[in-house]
C-alpha positions in Angstrom: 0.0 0.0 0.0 1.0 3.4 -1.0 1.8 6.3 1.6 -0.4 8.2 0.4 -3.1 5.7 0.6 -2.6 5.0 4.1 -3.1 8.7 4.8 -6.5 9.0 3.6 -7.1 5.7 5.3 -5.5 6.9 8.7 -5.9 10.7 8.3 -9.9 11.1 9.4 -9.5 8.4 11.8 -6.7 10.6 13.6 -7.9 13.8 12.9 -11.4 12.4 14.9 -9.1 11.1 17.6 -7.5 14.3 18.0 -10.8 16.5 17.8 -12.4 13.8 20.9 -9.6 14.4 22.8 -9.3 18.1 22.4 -13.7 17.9 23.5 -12.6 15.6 26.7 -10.2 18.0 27.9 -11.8 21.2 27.4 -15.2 19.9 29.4 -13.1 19.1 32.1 -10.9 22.1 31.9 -14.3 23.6 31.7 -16.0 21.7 34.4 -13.4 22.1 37.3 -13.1 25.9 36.6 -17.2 25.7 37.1 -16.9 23.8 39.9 -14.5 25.7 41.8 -15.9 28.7 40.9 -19.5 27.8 42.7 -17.6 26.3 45.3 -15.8 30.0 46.1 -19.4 31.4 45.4 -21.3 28.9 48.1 -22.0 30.9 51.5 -21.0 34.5 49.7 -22.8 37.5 47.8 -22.4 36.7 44.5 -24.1 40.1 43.7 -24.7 43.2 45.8 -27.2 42.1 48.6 -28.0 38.8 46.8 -26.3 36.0 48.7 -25.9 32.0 47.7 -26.2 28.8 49.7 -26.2 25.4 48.6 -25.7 22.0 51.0 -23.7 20.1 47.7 -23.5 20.6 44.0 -22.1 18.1 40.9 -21.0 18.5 37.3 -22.5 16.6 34.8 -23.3 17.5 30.8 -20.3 15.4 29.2 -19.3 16.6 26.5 -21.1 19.0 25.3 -22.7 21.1 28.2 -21.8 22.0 31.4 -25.2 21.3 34.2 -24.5 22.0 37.9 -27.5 20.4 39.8 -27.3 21.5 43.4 -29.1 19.9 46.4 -31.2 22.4 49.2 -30.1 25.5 47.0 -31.0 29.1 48.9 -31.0 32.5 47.8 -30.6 35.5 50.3 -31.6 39.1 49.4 -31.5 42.2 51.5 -34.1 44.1 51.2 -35.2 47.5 53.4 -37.7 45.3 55.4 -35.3 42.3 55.9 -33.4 39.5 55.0 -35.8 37.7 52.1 -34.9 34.1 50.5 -36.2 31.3 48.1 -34.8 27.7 48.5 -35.0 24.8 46.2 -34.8 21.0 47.6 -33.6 20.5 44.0 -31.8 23.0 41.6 -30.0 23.0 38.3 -28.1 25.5 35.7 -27.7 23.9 32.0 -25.0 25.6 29.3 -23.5 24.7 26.4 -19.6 24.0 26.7 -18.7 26.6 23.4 -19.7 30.1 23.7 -23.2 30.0 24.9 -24.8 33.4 26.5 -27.9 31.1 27.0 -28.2 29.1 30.4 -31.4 27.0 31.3 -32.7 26.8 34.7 -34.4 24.0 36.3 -36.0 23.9 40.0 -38.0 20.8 41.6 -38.9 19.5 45.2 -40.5 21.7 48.0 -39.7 25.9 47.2 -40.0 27.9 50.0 -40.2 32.3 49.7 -39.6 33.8 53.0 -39.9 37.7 53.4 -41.2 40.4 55.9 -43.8 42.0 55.0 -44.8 46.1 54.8 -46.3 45.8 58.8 -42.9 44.0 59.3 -44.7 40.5 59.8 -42.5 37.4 58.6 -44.1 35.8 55.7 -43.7 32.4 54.0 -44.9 30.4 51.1 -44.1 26.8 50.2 -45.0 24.8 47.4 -43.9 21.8 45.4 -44.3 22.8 41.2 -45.1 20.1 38.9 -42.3 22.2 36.6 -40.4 25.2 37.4 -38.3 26.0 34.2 -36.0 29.6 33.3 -33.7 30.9 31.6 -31.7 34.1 30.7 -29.3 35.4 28.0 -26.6 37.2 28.5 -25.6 40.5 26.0 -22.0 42.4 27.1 -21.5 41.1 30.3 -25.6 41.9 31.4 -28.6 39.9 31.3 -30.5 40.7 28.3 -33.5 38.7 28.6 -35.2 36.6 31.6 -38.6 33.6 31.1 -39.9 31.9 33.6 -42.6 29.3 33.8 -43.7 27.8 36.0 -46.8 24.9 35.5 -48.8 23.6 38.7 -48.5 26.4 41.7 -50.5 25.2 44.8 -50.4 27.0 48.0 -52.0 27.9 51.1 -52.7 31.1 49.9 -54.1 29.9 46.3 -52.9 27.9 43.4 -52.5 28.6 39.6 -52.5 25.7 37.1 -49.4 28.0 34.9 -47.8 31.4 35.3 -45.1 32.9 33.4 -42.6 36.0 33.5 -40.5 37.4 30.6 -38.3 39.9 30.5 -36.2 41.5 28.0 -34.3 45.3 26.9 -35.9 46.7 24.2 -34.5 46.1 21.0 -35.5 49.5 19.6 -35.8 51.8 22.8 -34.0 52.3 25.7 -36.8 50.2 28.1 -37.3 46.9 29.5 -40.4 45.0 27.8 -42.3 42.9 31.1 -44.6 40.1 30.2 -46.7 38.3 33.0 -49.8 35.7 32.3 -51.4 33.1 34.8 -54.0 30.7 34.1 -56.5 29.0 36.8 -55.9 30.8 39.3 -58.2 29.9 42.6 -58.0 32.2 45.1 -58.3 31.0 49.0 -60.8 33.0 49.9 -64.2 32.4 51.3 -67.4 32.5 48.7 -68.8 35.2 50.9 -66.0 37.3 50.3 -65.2 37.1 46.2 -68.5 38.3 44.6 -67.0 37.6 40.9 -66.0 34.0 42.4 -62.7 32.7 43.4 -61.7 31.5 39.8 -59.5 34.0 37.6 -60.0 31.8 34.0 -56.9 33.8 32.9 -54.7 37.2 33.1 -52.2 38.8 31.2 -50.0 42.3 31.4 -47.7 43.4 28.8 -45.5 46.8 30.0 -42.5 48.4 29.3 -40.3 50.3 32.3 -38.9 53.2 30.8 -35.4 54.5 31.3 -33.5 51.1 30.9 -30.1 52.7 31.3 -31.4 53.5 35.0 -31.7 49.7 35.4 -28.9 48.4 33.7 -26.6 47.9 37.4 -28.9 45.7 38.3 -28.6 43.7 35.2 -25.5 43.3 35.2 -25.2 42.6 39.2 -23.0 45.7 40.2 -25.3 47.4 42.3 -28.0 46.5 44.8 -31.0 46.4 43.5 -33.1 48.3 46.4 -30.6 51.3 45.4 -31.2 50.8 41.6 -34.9 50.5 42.5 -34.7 53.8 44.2 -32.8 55.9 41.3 -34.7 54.2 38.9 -38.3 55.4 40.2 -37.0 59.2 40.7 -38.0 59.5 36.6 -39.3 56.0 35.9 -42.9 55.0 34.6 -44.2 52.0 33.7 -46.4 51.8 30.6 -49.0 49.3 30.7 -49.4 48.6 27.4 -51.9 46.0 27.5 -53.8 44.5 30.4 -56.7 41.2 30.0 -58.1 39.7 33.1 -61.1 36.8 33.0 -62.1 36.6 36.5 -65.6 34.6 36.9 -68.3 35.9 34.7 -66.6 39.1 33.7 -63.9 40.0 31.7 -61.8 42.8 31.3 -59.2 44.7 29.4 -57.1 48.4 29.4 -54.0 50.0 29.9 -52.6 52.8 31.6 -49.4 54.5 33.3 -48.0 53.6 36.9 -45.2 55.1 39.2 -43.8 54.5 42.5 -44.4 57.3 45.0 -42.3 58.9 47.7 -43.2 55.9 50.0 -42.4 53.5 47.0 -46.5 52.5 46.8 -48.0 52.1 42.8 -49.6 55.1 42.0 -51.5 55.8 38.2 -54.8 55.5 36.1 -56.0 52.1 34.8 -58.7 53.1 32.1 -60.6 49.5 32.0 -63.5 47.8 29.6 -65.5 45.9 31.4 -67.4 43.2 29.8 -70.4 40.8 30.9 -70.9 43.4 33.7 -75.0 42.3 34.2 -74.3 38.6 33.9 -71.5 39.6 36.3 -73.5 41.2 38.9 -76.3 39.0 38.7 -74.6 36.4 39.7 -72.5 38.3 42.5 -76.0 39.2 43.8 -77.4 35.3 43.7 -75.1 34.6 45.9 -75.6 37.2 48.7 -71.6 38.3 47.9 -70.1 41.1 49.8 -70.0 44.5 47.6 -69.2 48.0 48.1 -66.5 49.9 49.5 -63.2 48.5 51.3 -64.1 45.2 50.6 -61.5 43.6 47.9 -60.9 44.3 44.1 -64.3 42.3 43.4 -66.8 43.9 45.6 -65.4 47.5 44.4 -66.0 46.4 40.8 -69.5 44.7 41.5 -70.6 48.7 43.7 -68.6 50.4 40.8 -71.0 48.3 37.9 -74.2 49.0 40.3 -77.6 47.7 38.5 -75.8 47.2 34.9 -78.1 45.8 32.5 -75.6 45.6 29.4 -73.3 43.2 28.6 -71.5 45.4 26.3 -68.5 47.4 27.2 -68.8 49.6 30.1 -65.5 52.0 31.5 -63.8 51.3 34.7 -61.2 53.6 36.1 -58.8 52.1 38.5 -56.8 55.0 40.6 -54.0 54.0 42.4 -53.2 56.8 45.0 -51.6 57.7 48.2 -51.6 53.8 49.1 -55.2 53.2 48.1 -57.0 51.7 45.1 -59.9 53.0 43.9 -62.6 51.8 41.3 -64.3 54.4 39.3 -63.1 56.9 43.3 -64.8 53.2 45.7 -62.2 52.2 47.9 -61.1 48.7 47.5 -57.7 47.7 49.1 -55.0 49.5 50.5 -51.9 49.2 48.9 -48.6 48.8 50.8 -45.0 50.0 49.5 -43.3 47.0 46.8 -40.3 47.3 48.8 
């Protein structure tokens, strides 16, 4: 046999050799930088105010991606209230070995959100997801875009059958474009006591919060994010472009403007349509349900409609002001400060 047969014989076979041991030792190059990297991060801030525990972690993903799965994983966050956390029995980051600004999140087992409240009461939700999936992208050394979903959400305080929340900088202006939807949604109140019933079918908000550059320290975890908050709402607004909310019988839909006052409390103009506002209050009334003033979101809408005898689309205002919401100037709830 010729040389230069052997060659083409020989020559992919070595050139595949080479390539799968050049792929071996770059994941675990790879992985042990990842690992000792989380294991300097494990009990430290690894942002301002935002600090991570985890009891043990492992690499896994050969060859091709890099997945840490950690076991009873918490996150710390100071707030101006108090310390406030969210732990995972089960946690775990996914990321392609080569040049990937993409990782995938995964979280399962019990969750638990602790956090003290506006009347400085320490709050605490637990519940075990039937998925829990995020992820983010990364664009110059910031996040550029956050989804989270999350399917089967029971609690003490309600449960949701899906709810997500995206996130992402504006392509085209300088703003941040907020997406949130939830679907069955129960909520645990009595029957008494939700006059358009306890089931929200479905909601949905699309917004955008203005003056991204304001925000960008917190994207890119150099500044704490109760301080970024705070410069951010000296000139921020947040357009709601779109708003759709199915709650029993009735549906509605609007947008409108919000800010965060001195005290940090929402404060704007929701211009609402309301639809199926008689079928709506006819059935709030069957049932003897509490309506009128200071009595939830429901009873405000039900006193707001009054007698309504068309189905078609009637105006709502919703007034958020000095810590109180109002429909169409009825009292409903107070509203405490977000942070």
């Amino acid at each position: 046999m010729r040389f230069s047969h052997r060659f083409f014989l020989y020559g992919p076979f070595s050139l595949f050799v080479i390539l799968a041991a050049g792929t071996i030792g770059y994941w675990w190059i790879a992985a042990n930088a990842l690992s000792a990297r989380l294991d300097a991060l494990n009990h430290r801030a690894i942002a301002p105010g935002v600090t991570l525990d985890f009891q043990s972690k492992r690499i896994a993903g050969f060859p091709f991606r890099l997945d840490a799965v950690f076991r009873n994983l918490t996150l710390r966050i100071a707030t101006p209230r108090g310390p406030a956390s969210w732990s995972a029995e089960g946690f775990a980051t996914h990321a392609l070995t080569y040049a990937s600004n993409q990782v995938i999140y995964e979280a399962g087992g019990r969750q638990t959100i602790r956090w003290i409240d506006a009347h400085g009461k320490p709050q605490t939700v637990s519940f075990v997801p039937a998925s829990l999936h995020a992820s983010t992208i990364e664009s110059r050394g910031a996040l550029s875009r956050i989804d989270i979903d999350i399917v089967g959400l029971p609690t003490s305080r309600g449960s949701a059958e899906r709810a997500q929340f995206h996130l992402r900088h504006d392509p085209k202006i300088d703003a941040l474009d907020v997406e949130f939807s939830a679907d069955g949604v129960v909520l645990a109140v009595p029957q008494h006591k939700a006059p358009l019933g306890t089931l929200i079918k479905h909601v949905d908000v699309a917004a955008r919060l203005n003056n991204g550059k304001a925000l960008a320290p917190l994207l890119s975890g150099h500044m704490n994010w109760s301080a970024v908050a705070d410069d951010w709402r000296r000139t921020g607004v947040v357009m709601v472009d779109q708003m759709n909310l199915s709650w029993g019988k009735l549906g509605v839909s609007g947008s409108g403007a919000l800010i965060l006052d001195g005290q940090r409390r929402p404060k704007g103009i929701l211009h609402l349509d309301v639809q199926n506002a008689a079928i709506a209050v006819g059935a709030a009334l069957s049932r003897n349900a509490l309506k009128g003033a200071n009595e939830g979101f429901g009873a405000a809408i039900v006193a707001a409609l009054g007698s309504a005898n068309s189905d078609g689309k009637l105006p709502v205002t919703l007034a958020l002001k000095d810590g109180v919401a109002l429909v169409n100037a009825i009292p409903a709830e107070t509203v405490d400060p977000l942070y």
